[in-house]
């Protein structure tokens, strides 16, 4: 089993920044940690992901150049630094773990373990 806990969401003005954290605990191996979001009335979409060793990252086009995913192995935590936020970034952000190799990390259905989510609202 894996437990994932997100933190760091909140209300921010357009152009502002937030840093989300995902604390990981448990004894199940995983290959990738992803950040996914769900806006009201929309499907859950993969935003970014990082391999367990931190060697590879991936971003959806809409956040490239604005979001940065990273990991701290000592703290077993994955971060999502979000800069230049806009209202379209509003949604519930989840971190999740992929336990299979070679799977598209932007596909929500591929993830086996999920956190409870944290709300991000970008509004003036």
XYZ file of N, CA, C and O in Angstrom, residues 6 11 31 43-44 48 62 68 81-82 99-100:
48
model
N -1.477 15.363 -0.353
C -1.169 16.646 -0.977
C -1.351 17.789 0.011
O -2.154 17.702 0.943
N -6.018 29.886 -2.695
C -6.520 30.926 -3.603
C -5.362 31.849 -3.966
O -4.647 32.344 -3.079
N 6.735 3.496 -9.923
C 7.647 3.945 -10.973
C 7.582 5.449 -11.199
O 8.588 6.086 -11.483
N -12.997 16.443 -17.386
C -12.354 15.194 -16.990
C -11.016 15.473 -16.304
O -10.389 16.502 -16.520
N -10.602 14.505 -15.510
C -9.310 14.617 -14.854
C -8.205 14.511 -15.904
O -8.245 13.633 -16.753
N 1.554 16.734 -14.955
C 2.996 16.514 -14.955
C 3.296 15.216 -14.223
O 2.489 14.755 -13.410
N -0.034 22.808 -21.900
C -0.588 24.038 -21.332
C 0.183 24.560 -20.119
O -0.009 25.714 -19.726
N 6.899 23.339 -12.672
C 8.098 22.518 -12.543
C 7.857 21.439 -11.500
O 7.494 21.746 -10.365
N 5.858 23.084 -8.520
C 5.947 24.534 -8.460
C 5.147 25.104 -9.619
O 5.425 24.788 -10.780
N 4.173 25.938 -9.315
C 3.282 26.486 -10.324
C 3.446 28.001 -10.349
O 3.144 28.673 -9.361
N 2.230 2.187 -10.624
C 2.968 1.015 -10.167
C 3.340 0.074 -11.309
O 3.843 -1.020 -11.075
N 3.064 0.511 -12.544
C 3.451 -0.272 -13.712
C 4.412 0.542 -14.563
O 4.254 1.755 -14.727
